Amino acid sequence: VLTEKAKELQKQTDQAWKESQASTGQVIALAMKDPLPKGRSSIDLAFGSARGKSDAVEDLLAQLSSSKEDAAKQDQQESTKTYRSSRTLLITLVLAGILLGAGLGIYISRSISRPLGMIADAAKNIALGDVNQKIEYRAGDEVGSLAESFRAVIEAVNALTHDTDMLSEAAAHDKLDTRADVTKHQGDYRRVVEGFNSTLDLVVDKVNWYQSIIDAVPSPIHVIDKDMNWVYLNKAFEKLMVDNKIVRSRKDAPGMPCSSANANICKTQN
């Protein structure tokens, strides 16, 4: 690429070259016409204006060469400057990439380790018997899917615990007809609840069997607990208590003190 100065020098050189060529042509033409011994016009022209034009061409060529050399040096300097700038930019980009990668790695590591730690803590607490756990982490990634699955496990365990407590509380209050809803449970949890219900069915059958035997006895019989409160009255004892207007039916008797019947045995310490 030529600079404006080089372009001007080249233009002047072309013009000077044309003029030099014209003068040279004139010298040759005169030399051909003039006799060899005489030949003064061509010699004067050759060493006169033609020589000056030739010198002008040489001078312009020298300037043009120098201009091109300067332009080449300038191009080299600009190329060196561009190379250094590009190298600096490349190094900067590489370092920025390394820092960005390290920062992204740390962020990803923390974003994964934190929810995993929450899940691990919840699992440890459940193993220790504390099923009231909450996992708040929610996301669309694999860790979020794991957290969602673990929440489902916690819900299933809580449902099983709730029904177990409900059945125990009902049994403690002689509500032996209470059963858990097995449709609320799945898999092995459902089988556990079905086992509880089946056990209660067996207990109720045994109780009904024993009660039928006691009811078959014609003598009045009442069953009491350790606190001397009625648990059950057979039909003969029920009739006696109803006739004496102590109860309306034996369904009213459970929990009442057996001393309500004015039986001497119910008034003793033992």
PDB file of C-alpha atoms in Angstrom:
ATOM      1  CA  VAL A   1       0.000   0.000   0.000  1.00  0.00           C
ATOM      2  CA  LEU A   2       1.519   3.324  -1.086  1.00  0.00           C
ATOM      3  CA  THR A   3       1.332   6.432   0.995  1.00  0.00           C
ATOM      4  CA  GLU A   4       0.170   9.722  -0.494  1.00  0.00           C
ATOM      5  CA  LYS A   5       3.780  10.906  -0.634  1.00  0.00           C
ATOM      6  CA  ALA A   6       4.869   7.743  -2.429  1.00  0.00           C
ATOM      7  CA  LYS A   7       2.026   8.086  -4.898  1.00  0.00           C
ATOM      8  CA  GLU A   8       3.074  11.656  -5.676  1.00  0.00           C
ATOM      9  CA  LEU A   9       6.723  10.609  -6.086  1.00  0.00           C
ATOM     10  CA  GLN A  10       5.703   7.789  -8.381  1.00  0.00           C
ATOM     11  CA  LYS A  11       3.653  10.208 -10.443  1.00  0.00           C
ATOM     12  CA  GLN A  12       6.607  12.622 -10.693  1.00  0.00           C
ATOM     13  CA  THR A  13       8.927   9.716 -11.537  1.00  0.00           C
ATOM     14  CA  ASP A  14       6.653   8.569 -14.351  1.00  0.00           C
ATOM     15  CA  GLN A  15       6.559  12.089 -15.760  1.00  0.00           C
ATOM     16  CA  ALA A  16      10.331  12.538 -15.419  1.00  0.00           C
ATOM     17  CA  TRP A  17      10.893   9.126 -17.022  1.00  0.00           C
ATOM     18  CA  LYS A  18       8.752  10.123 -19.998  1.00  0.00           C
ATOM     19  CA  GLU A  19      10.667  13.408 -20.372  1.00  0.00           C
ATOM     20  CA  SER A  20      14.005  11.553 -20.017  1.00  0.00           C
ATOM     21  CA  GLN A  21      12.952   9.043 -22.626  1.00  0.00           C
ATOM     22  CA  ALA A  22      11.920  11.865 -24.934  1.00  0.00           C
ATOM     23  CA  SER A  23      15.307  13.602 -24.474  1.00  0.00           C
ATOM     24  CA  THR A  24      17.118  10.323 -25.030  1.00  0.00           C
ATOM     25  CA  GLY A  25      15.145   9.876 -28.220  1.00  0.00           C
ATOM     26  CA  GLN A  26      16.128  13.335 -29.347  1.00  0.00           C
ATOM     27  CA  VAL A  27      19.806  12.615 -28.590  1.00  0.00           C
ATOM     28  CA  ILE A  28      19.692   9.424 -30.614  1.00  0.00           C
ATOM     29  CA  ALA A  29      17.885  11.173 -33.474  1.00  0.00           C
ATOM     30  CA  LEU A  30      20.439  13.994 -33.578  1.00  0.00           C
ATOM     31  CA  ALA A  31      23.319  11.573 -33.287  1.00  0.00           C
ATOM     32  CA  MET A  32      22.037   9.729 -36.335  1.00  0.00           C
ATOM     33  CA  LYS A  33      21.756  12.963 -38.351  1.00  0.00           C
ATOM     34  CA  ASP A  34      24.979  14.710 -37.287  1.00  0.00           C
ATOM     35  CA  PRO A  35      28.233  13.653 -38.925  1.00  0.00           C
ATOM     36  CA  LEU A  36      30.306  11.578 -36.507  1.00  0.00           C
ATOM     37  CA  PRO A  37      33.249  14.012 -36.284  1.00  0.00           C
ATOM     38  CA  LYS A  38      30.998  16.991 -35.906  1.00  0.00           C
ATOM     39  CA  GLY A  39      28.142  15.528 -33.742  1.00  0.00           C
ATOM     40  CA  ARG A  40      28.014  18.525 -31.435  1.00  0.00           C
ATOM     41  CA  SER A  41      24.247  19.019 -31.214  1.00  0.00           C
ATOM     42  CA  SER A  42      23.599  15.508 -29.923  1.00  0.00           C
ATOM     43  CA  ILE A  43      26.497  15.695 -27.464  1.00  0.00           C
ATOM     44  CA  ASP A  44      25.356  19.044 -26.166  1.00  0.00           C
ATOM     45  CA  LEU A  45      21.854  17.727 -25.750  1.00  0.00           C
ATOM     46  CA  ALA A  46      23.053  14.501 -24.089  1.00  0.00           C
ATOM     47  CA  PHE A  47      25.173  16.357 -21.556  1.00  0.00           C
ATOM     48  CA  GLY A  48      22.756  19.228 -21.292  1.00  0.00           C
ATOM     49  CA  SER A  49      19.014  19.033 -20.720  1.00  0.00           C
ATOM     50  CA  ALA A  50      18.886  15.258 -21.300  1.00  0.00           C
ATOM     51  CA  ARG A  51      21.426  14.653 -18.558  1.00  0.00           C
ATOM     52  CA  GLY A  52      19.444  16.868 -16.228  1.00  0.00           C
ATOM     53  CA  LYS A  53      16.257  14.994 -16.902  1.00  0.00           C
ATOM     54  CA  SER A  54      18.042  11.691 -16.433  1.00  0.00           C
ATOM     55  CA  ASP A  55      19.433  12.909 -13.141  1.00  0.00           C
ATOM     56  CA  ALA A  56      15.932  14.033 -12.158  1.00  0.00           C
ATOM     57  CA  VAL A  57      14.636  10.524 -12.880  1.00  0.00           C
ATOM     58  CA  GLU A  58      17.398   8.961 -10.783  1.00  0.00           C
ATOM     59  CA  ASP A  59      16.728  11.400  -7.959  1.00  0.00           C
ATOM     60  CA  LEU A  60      12.993  10.696  -8.037  1.00  0.00           C
ATOM     61  CA  LEU A  61      13.654   6.952  -8.148  1.00  0.00           C
ATOM     62  CA  ALA A  62      15.880   7.297  -5.112  1.00  0.00           C
ATOM     63  CA  GLN A  63      13.172   9.268  -3.288  1.00  0.00           C
ATOM     64  CA  LEU A  64      10.536   6.730  -4.319  1.00  0.00           C
ATOM     65  CA  SER A  65      12.716   3.880  -3.065  1.00  0.00           C
ATOM     66  CA  SER A  66      13.294   5.711   0.205  1.00  0.00           C
ATOM     67  CA  SER A  67       9.563   6.397   0.519  1.00  0.00           C
ATOM     68  CA  LYS A  68       8.743   2.729  -0.045  1.00  0.00           C
ATOM     69  CA  GLU A  69      11.386   1.761   2.481  1.00  0.00           C
ATOM     70  CA  ASP A  70       9.853   4.153   5.017  1.00  0.00           C
ATOM     71  CA  ALA A  71       6.396   2.785   4.229  1.00  0.00           C
ATOM     72  CA  ALA A  72       7.689  -0.761   4.693  1.00  0.00           C
ATOM     73  CA  LYS A  73       9.193   0.171   8.062  1.00  0.00           C
ATOM     74  CA  GLN A  74       5.920   1.814   9.081  1.00  0.00           C
ATOM     75  CA  ASP A  75       3.983  -1.272   8.011  1.00  0.00           C
ATOM     76  CA  GLN A  76       6.389  -3.439  10.003  1.00  0.00           C
ATOM     77  CA  GLN A  77       5.932  -1.246  13.066  1.00  0.00           C
ATOM     78  CA  GLU A  78       2.151  -1.385  12.704  1.00  0.00           C
ATOM     79  CA  SER A  79       2.287  -5.152  12.223  1.00  0.00           C
ATOM     80  CA  THR A  80       4.432  -5.496  15.358  1.00  0.00           C
ATOM     81  CA  LYS A  81       2.046  -3.270  17.266  1.00  0.00           C
ATOM     82  CA  THR A  82      -0.938  -5.310  16.030  1.00  0.00           C
ATOM     83  CA  TYR A  83       0.807  -8.555  16.959  1.00  0.00           C
ATOM     84  CA  ARG A  84       1.572  -7.313  20.446  1.00  0.00           C
ATOM     85  CA  SER A  85      -1.993  -6.056  20.912  1.00  0.00           C
ATOM     86  CA  SER A  86      -3.387  -9.367  19.658  1.00  0.00           C
ATOM     87  CA  ARG A  87      -1.062 -11.315  21.947  1.00  0.00           C
ATOM     88  CA  THR A  88      -2.061  -9.189  24.927  1.00  0.00           C
ATOM     89  CA  LEU A  89      -5.755  -9.637  24.061  1.00  0.00           C
ATOM     90  CA  LEU A  90      -5.298 -13.403  23.664  1.00  0.00           C
ATOM     91  CA  ILE A  91      -3.508 -13.703  27.014  1.00  0.00           C
ATOM     92  CA  THR A  92      -6.226 -11.604  28.640  1.00  0.00           C
ATOM     93  CA  LEU A  93      -8.959 -13.778  27.150  1.00  0.00           C
ATOM     94  CA  VAL A  94      -7.194 -16.967  28.266  1.00  0.00           C
ATOM     95  CA  LEU A  95      -6.805 -15.668  31.819  1.00  0.00           C
ATOM     96  CA  ALA A  96     -10.408 -14.458  31.852  1.00  0.00           C
ATOM     97  CA  GLY A  97     -11.528 -17.905  30.643  1.00  0.00           C
ATOM     98  CA  ILE A  98      -9.530 -19.608  33.385  1.00  0.00           C
ATOM     99  CA  LEU A  99     -10.974 -17.317  36.054  1.00  0.00           C
ATOM    100  CA  LEU A 100     -14.488 -17.682  34.670  1.00  0.00           C
ATOM    101  CA  GLY A 101     -14.135 -21.466  34.567  1.00  0.00           C
ATOM    102  CA  ALA A 102     -12.842 -21.562  38.139  1.00  0.00           C
ATOM    103  CA  GLY A 103     -15.639 -19.287  39.349  1.00  0.00           C
ATOM    104  CA  LEU A 104     -18.257 -21.308  37.499  1.00  0.00           C
ATOM    105  CA  GLY A 105     -16.845 -24.525  38.951  1.00  0.00           C
ATOM    106  CA  ILE A 106     -17.013 -23.142  42.488  1.00  0.00           C
ATOM    107  CA  TYR A 107     -20.579 -21.912  41.926  1.00  0.00           C
ATOM    108  CA  ILE A 108     -21.730 -25.255  40.516  1.00  0.00           C
ATOM    109  CA  SER A 109     -20.001 -27.134  43.345  1.00  0.00           C
ATOM    110  CA  ARG A 110     -21.714 -25.021  45.990  1.00  0.00           C
ATOM    111  CA  SER A 111     -25.089 -25.139  44.228  1.00  0.00           C
ATOM    112  CA  ILE A 112     -24.894 -28.953  44.288  1.00  0.00           C
ATOM    113  CA  SER A 113     -23.283 -29.521  47.684  1.00  0.00           C
ATOM    114  CA  ARG A 114     -25.699 -27.259  49.608  1.00  0.00           C
ATOM    115  CA  PRO A 115     -28.953 -29.080  48.662  1.00  0.00           C
ATOM    116  CA  LEU A 116     -27.230 -32.453  48.951  1.00  0.00           C
ATOM    117  CA  GLY A 117     -26.207 -31.494  52.466  1.00  0.00           C
ATOM    118  CA  MET A 118     -29.823 -30.597  53.278  1.00  0.00           C
ATOM    119  CA  ILE A 119     -31.023 -33.965  51.983  1.00  0.00           C
ATOM    120  CA  ALA A 120     -28.317 -35.821  53.902  1.00  0.00           C
ATOM    121  CA  ASP A 121     -29.243 -34.023  57.148  1.00  0.00           C
ATOM    122  CA  ALA A 122     -32.933 -34.831  56.624  1.00  0.00           C
ATOM    123  CA  ALA A 123     -32.121 -38.509  56.006  1.00  0.00           C
ATOM    124  CA  LYS A 124     -30.004 -38.629  59.171  1.00  0.00           C
ATOM    125  CA  ASN A 125     -32.803 -37.091  61.258  1.00  0.00           C
ATOM    126  CA  ILE A 126     -35.357 -39.535  59.855  1.00  0.00           C
ATOM    127  CA  ALA A 127     -33.027 -42.413  60.717  1.00  0.00           C
ATOM    128  CA  LEU A 128     -32.967 -41.063  64.286  1.00  0.00           C
ATOM    129  CA  GLY A 129     -36.789 -41.057  64.404  1.00  0.00           C
ATOM    130  CA  ASP A 130     -37.502 -37.406  63.591  1.00  0.00           C
ATOM    131  CA  VAL A 131     -39.781 -37.649  60.547  1.00  0.00           C
ATOM    132  CA  ASN A 132     -40.889 -34.004  60.615  1.00  0.00           C
ATOM    133  CA  GLN A 133     -38.379 -32.883  58.001  1.00  0.00           C
ATOM    134  CA  LYS A 134     -38.677 -30.264  55.267  1.00  0.00           C
ATOM    135  CA  ILE A 135     -36.575 -29.880  52.138  1.00  0.00           C
ATOM    136  CA  GLU A 136     -37.161 -26.483  50.550  1.00  0.00           C
ATOM    137  CA  TYR A 137     -34.799 -26.872  47.599  1.00  0.00           C
ATOM    138  CA  ARG A 138     -36.632 -26.878  44.233  1.00  0.00           C
ATOM    139  CA  ALA A 139     -35.028 -26.880  40.794  1.00  0.00           C
ATOM    140  CA  GLY A 140     -35.338 -28.489  37.394  1.00  0.00           C
ATOM    141  CA  ASP A 141     -31.995 -30.298  37.562  1.00  0.00           C
ATOM    142  CA  GLU A 142     -30.998 -33.730  38.856  1.00  0.00           C
ATOM    143  CA  VAL A 143     -30.537 -32.471  42.418  1.00  0.00           C
ATOM    144  CA  GLY A 144     -34.013 -30.912  42.300  1.00  0.00           C
ATOM    145  CA  SER A 145     -35.429 -34.251  41.138  1.00  0.00           C
ATOM    146  CA  LEU A 146     -33.650 -35.993  44.018  1.00  0.00           C
ATOM    147  CA  ALA A 147     -35.071 -33.455  46.491  1.00  0.00           C
ATOM    148  CA  GLU A 148     -38.580 -33.989  45.095  1.00  0.00           C
ATOM    149  CA  SER A 149     -38.236 -37.756  45.457  1.00  0.00           C
ATOM    150  CA  PHE A 150     -37.029 -37.386  49.028  1.00  0.00           C
ATOM    151  CA  ARG A 151     -40.007 -35.143  49.840  1.00  0.00           C
ATOM    152  CA  ALA A 152     -42.247 -37.960  48.603  1.00  0.00           C
ATOM    153  CA  VAL A 153     -40.432 -40.365  50.965  1.00  0.00           C
ATOM    154  CA  ILE A 154     -40.949 -37.983  53.884  1.00  0.00           C
ATOM    155  CA  GLU A 155     -44.675 -37.662  53.065  1.00  0.00           C
ATOM    156  CA  ALA A 156     -45.050 -41.442  52.911  1.00  0.00           C
ATOM    157  CA  VAL A 157     -43.286 -41.933  56.257  1.00  0.00           C
ATOM    158  CA  ASN A 158     -45.352 -39.149  57.857  1.00  0.00           C
ATOM    159  CA  ALA A 159     -48.573 -40.706  56.556  1.00  0.00           C
ATOM    160  CA  LEU A 160     -47.588 -44.083  58.007  1.00  0.00           C
ATOM    161  CA  THR A 161     -46.651 -42.487  61.339  1.00  0.00           C
ATOM    162  CA  HIS A 162     -49.922 -40.558  61.456  1.00  0.00           C
ATOM    163  CA  ASP A 163     -52.061 -43.660  60.872  1.00  0.00           C
ATOM    164  CA  THR A 164     -50.044 -45.662  63.388  1.00  0.00           C
ATOM    165  CA  ASP A 165     -50.595 -42.983  66.037  1.00  0.00           C
ATOM    166  CA  MET A 166     -54.289 -42.818  65.128  1.00  0.00           C
ATOM    167  CA  LEU A 167     -54.775 -46.576  65.523  1.00  0.00           C
ATOM    168  CA  SER A 168     -52.870 -46.598  68.823  1.00  0.00           C
ATOM    169  CA  GLU A 169     -54.943 -43.709  70.173  1.00  0.00           C
ATOM    170  CA  ALA A 170     -58.194 -45.395  69.115  1.00  0.00           C
ATOM    171  CA  ALA A 171     -57.195 -48.690  70.733  1.00  0.00           C
ATOM    172  CA  ALA A 172     -56.312 -46.890  73.957  1.00  0.00           C
ATOM    173  CA  HIS A 173     -59.878 -45.526  74.068  1.00  0.00           C
ATOM    174  CA  ASP A 174     -61.439 -48.929  73.288  1.00  0.00           C
ATOM    175  CA  LYS A 175     -62.358 -47.823  69.769  1.00  0.00           C
ATOM    176  CA  LEU A 176     -61.378 -51.142  68.291  1.00  0.00           C
ATOM    177  CA  ASP A 177     -63.509 -50.627  65.183  1.00  0.00           C
ATOM    178  CA  THR A 178     -61.225 -47.826  63.952  1.00  0.00           C
ATOM    179  CA  ARG A 179     -59.161 -48.676  60.874  1.00  0.00           C
ATOM    180  CA  ALA A 180     -56.597 -46.862  58.744  1.00  0.00           C
ATOM    181  CA  ASP A 181     -57.336 -46.074  55.088  1.00  0.00           C
ATOM    182  CA  VAL A 182     -54.926 -48.310  53.156  1.00  0.00           C
ATOM    183  CA  THR A 183     -55.601 -46.442  49.877  1.00  0.00           C
ATOM    184  CA  LYS A 184     -53.542 -43.543  51.199  1.00  0.00           C
ATOM    185  CA  HIS A 185     -50.423 -45.723  51.165  1.00  0.00           C
ATOM    186  CA  GLN A 186     -48.429 -47.504  48.481  1.00  0.00           C
ATOM    187  CA  GLY A 187     -46.057 -50.454  48.254  1.00  0.00           C
ATOM    188  CA  ASP A 188     -44.582 -51.754  51.498  1.00  0.00           C
ATOM    189  CA  TYR A 189     -46.145 -48.877  53.423  1.00  0.00           C
ATOM    190  CA  ARG A 190     -49.555 -50.126  52.351  1.00  0.00           C
ATOM    191  CA  ARG A 191     -48.692 -53.659  53.470  1.00  0.00           C
ATOM    192  CA  VAL A 192     -47.665 -52.345  56.894  1.00  0.00           C
ATOM    193  CA  VAL A 193     -51.005 -50.541  57.332  1.00  0.00           C
ATOM    194  CA  GLU A 194     -52.886 -53.593  56.102  1.00  0.00           C
ATOM    195  CA  GLY A 195     -50.978 -55.574  58.730  1.00  0.00           C
ATOM    196  CA  PHE A 196     -52.099 -53.170  61.452  1.00  0.00           C
ATOM    197  CA  ASN A 197     -55.726 -53.423  60.322  1.00  0.00           C
ATOM    198  CA  SER A 198     -55.541 -57.214  60.142  1.00  0.00           C
ATOM    199  CA  THR A 199     -54.063 -57.383  63.654  1.00  0.00           C
ATOM    200  CA  LEU A 200     -56.883 -55.240  65.001  1.00  0.00           C
ATOM    201  CA  ASP A 201     -59.426 -57.433  63.225  1.00  0.00           C
ATOM    202  CA  LEU A 202     -57.894 -60.460  64.939  1.00  0.00           C
ATOM    203  CA  VAL A 203     -57.933 -58.718  68.321  1.00  0.00           C
ATOM    204  CA  VAL A 204     -61.574 -57.721  67.874  1.00  0.00           C
ATOM    205  CA  ASP A 205     -62.491 -61.269  66.909  1.00  0.00           C
ATOM    206  CA  LYS A 206     -60.795 -62.569  70.059  1.00  0.00           C
ATOM    207  CA  VAL A 207     -62.492 -59.972  72.234  1.00  0.00           C
ATOM    208  CA  ASN A 208     -65.870 -60.790  70.724  1.00  0.00           C
ATOM    209  CA  TRP A 209     -65.195 -64.477  71.307  1.00  0.00           C
ATOM    210  CA  TYR A 210     -64.274 -63.922  74.947  1.00  0.00           C
ATOM    211  CA  GLN A 211     -67.275 -61.642  75.454  1.00  0.00           C
ATOM    212  CA  SER A 212     -69.580 -64.264  73.970  1.00  0.00           C
ATOM    213  CA  ILE A 213     -68.244 -66.793  76.465  1.00  0.00           C
ATOM    214  CA  ILE A 214     -68.769 -64.380  79.381  1.00  0.00           C
ATOM    215  CA  ASP A 215     -72.256 -63.520  78.099  1.00  0.00           C
ATOM    216  CA  ALA A 216     -73.100 -67.219  78.077  1.00  0.00           C
ATOM    217  CA  VAL A 217     -72.515 -67.421  81.840  1.00  0.00           C
ATOM    218  CA  PRO A 218     -75.887 -66.954  83.613  1.00  0.00           C
ATOM    219  CA  SER A 219     -74.311 -65.392  86.708  1.00  0.00           C
ATOM    220  CA  PRO A 220     -73.551 -61.613  86.769  1.00  0.00           C
ATOM    221  CA  ILE A 221     -69.942 -60.967  85.781  1.00  0.00           C
ATOM    222  CA  HIS A 222     -68.152 -57.673  85.372  1.00  0.00           C
ATOM    223  CA  VAL A 223     -64.598 -57.111  84.099  1.00  0.00           C
ATOM    224  CA  ILE A 224     -62.551 -54.296  85.619  1.00  0.00           C
ATOM    225  CA  ASP A 225     -59.162 -52.751  84.923  1.00  0.00           C
ATOM    226  CA  LYS A 226     -56.335 -52.109  87.352  1.00  0.00           C
ATOM    227  CA  ASP A 227     -57.975 -48.857  88.447  1.00  0.00           C
ATOM    228  CA  MET A 228     -61.136 -50.729  89.486  1.00  0.00           C
ATOM    229  CA  ASN A 229     -63.120 -49.263  86.577  1.00  0.00           C
ATOM    230  CA  TRP A 230     -65.504 -51.297  84.489  1.00  0.00           C
ATOM    231  CA  VAL A 231     -64.295 -52.650  81.189  1.00  0.00           C
ATOM    232  CA  TYR A 232     -67.120 -55.028  80.379  1.00  0.00           C
ATOM    233  CA  LEU A 233     -70.412 -56.307  81.800  1.00  0.00           C
ATOM    234  CA  ASN A 234     -71.958 -59.581  80.776  1.00  0.00           C
ATOM    235  CA  LYS A 235     -75.645 -59.664  79.942  1.00  0.00           C
ATOM    236  CA  ALA A 236     -76.664 -60.909  83.407  1.00  0.00           C
ATOM    237  CA  PHE A 237     -74.752 -58.087  85.116  1.00  0.00           C
ATOM    238  CA  GLU A 238     -76.088 -55.584  82.583  1.00  0.00           C
ATOM    239  CA  LYS A 239     -79.666 -56.552  83.439  1.00  0.00           C
ATOM    240  CA  LEU A 240     -78.933 -56.150  87.129  1.00  0.00           C
ATOM    241  CA  MET A 241     -77.417 -52.663  86.614  1.00  0.00           C
ATOM    242  CA  VAL A 242     -80.227 -51.566  84.308  1.00  0.00           C
ATOM    243  CA  ASP A 243     -82.880 -52.784  86.752  1.00  0.00           C
ATOM    244  CA  ASN A 244     -81.171 -50.776  89.517  1.00  0.00           C
ATOM    245  CA  LYS A 245     -80.995 -47.767  87.176  1.00  0.00           C
ATOM    246  CA  ILE A 246     -77.225 -47.531  87.501  1.00  0.00           C
ATOM    247  CA  VAL A 247     -76.699 -47.643  83.709  1.00  0.00           C
ATOM    248  CA  ARG A 248     -79.034 -47.474  80.746  1.00  0.00           C
ATOM    249  CA  SER A 249     -77.080 -50.221  78.973  1.00  0.00           C
ATOM    250  CA  ARG A 250     -73.708 -51.866  79.337  1.00  0.00           C
ATOM    251  CA  LYS A 251     -72.351 -49.482  76.707  1.00  0.00           C
ATOM    252  CA  ASP A 252     -72.382 -46.803  79.443  1.00  0.00           C
ATOM    253  CA  ALA A 253     -70.359 -48.938  81.844  1.00  0.00           C
ATOM    254  CA  PRO A 254     -66.743 -48.814  80.488  1.00  0.00           C
ATOM    255  CA  GLY A 255     -64.782 -46.309  82.551  1.00  0.00           C
ATOM    256  CA  MET A 256     -67.263 -46.152  85.459  1.00  0.00           C
ATOM    257  CA  PRO A 257     -65.987 -47.273  88.890  1.00  0.00           C
ATOM    258  CA  CYS A 258     -67.111 -50.740  89.760  1.00  0.00           C
ATOM    259  CA  SER A 259     -68.180 -49.376  93.164  1.00  0.00           C
ATOM    260  CA  SER A 260     -71.206 -48.037  91.318  1.00  0.00           C
ATOM    261  CA  ALA A 261     -72.667 -51.514  91.822  1.00  0.00           C
ATOM    262  CA  ASN A 262     -72.153 -51.266  95.620  1.00  0.00           C
ATOM    263  CA  ALA A 263     -70.149 -54.481  95.477  1.00  0.00           C
ATOM    264  CA  ASN A 264     -67.968 -55.034  98.516  1.00  0.00           C
ATOM    265  CA  ILE A 265     -65.084 -56.257  96.369  1.00  0.00           C
ATOM    266  CA  CYS A 266     -64.921 -52.838  94.664  1.00  0.00           C
ATOM    267  CA  LYS A 267     -64.441 -51.072  98.009  1.00  0.00           C
ATOM    268  CA  THR A 268     -61.241 -52.829  99.011  1.00  0.00           C
ATOM    269  CA  GLN A 269     -57.702 -51.569  98.535  1.00  0.00           C
ATOM    270  CA  ASN A 270     -56.668 -54.819  96.850  1.00  0.00           C
TER     271      ASN A 270
END
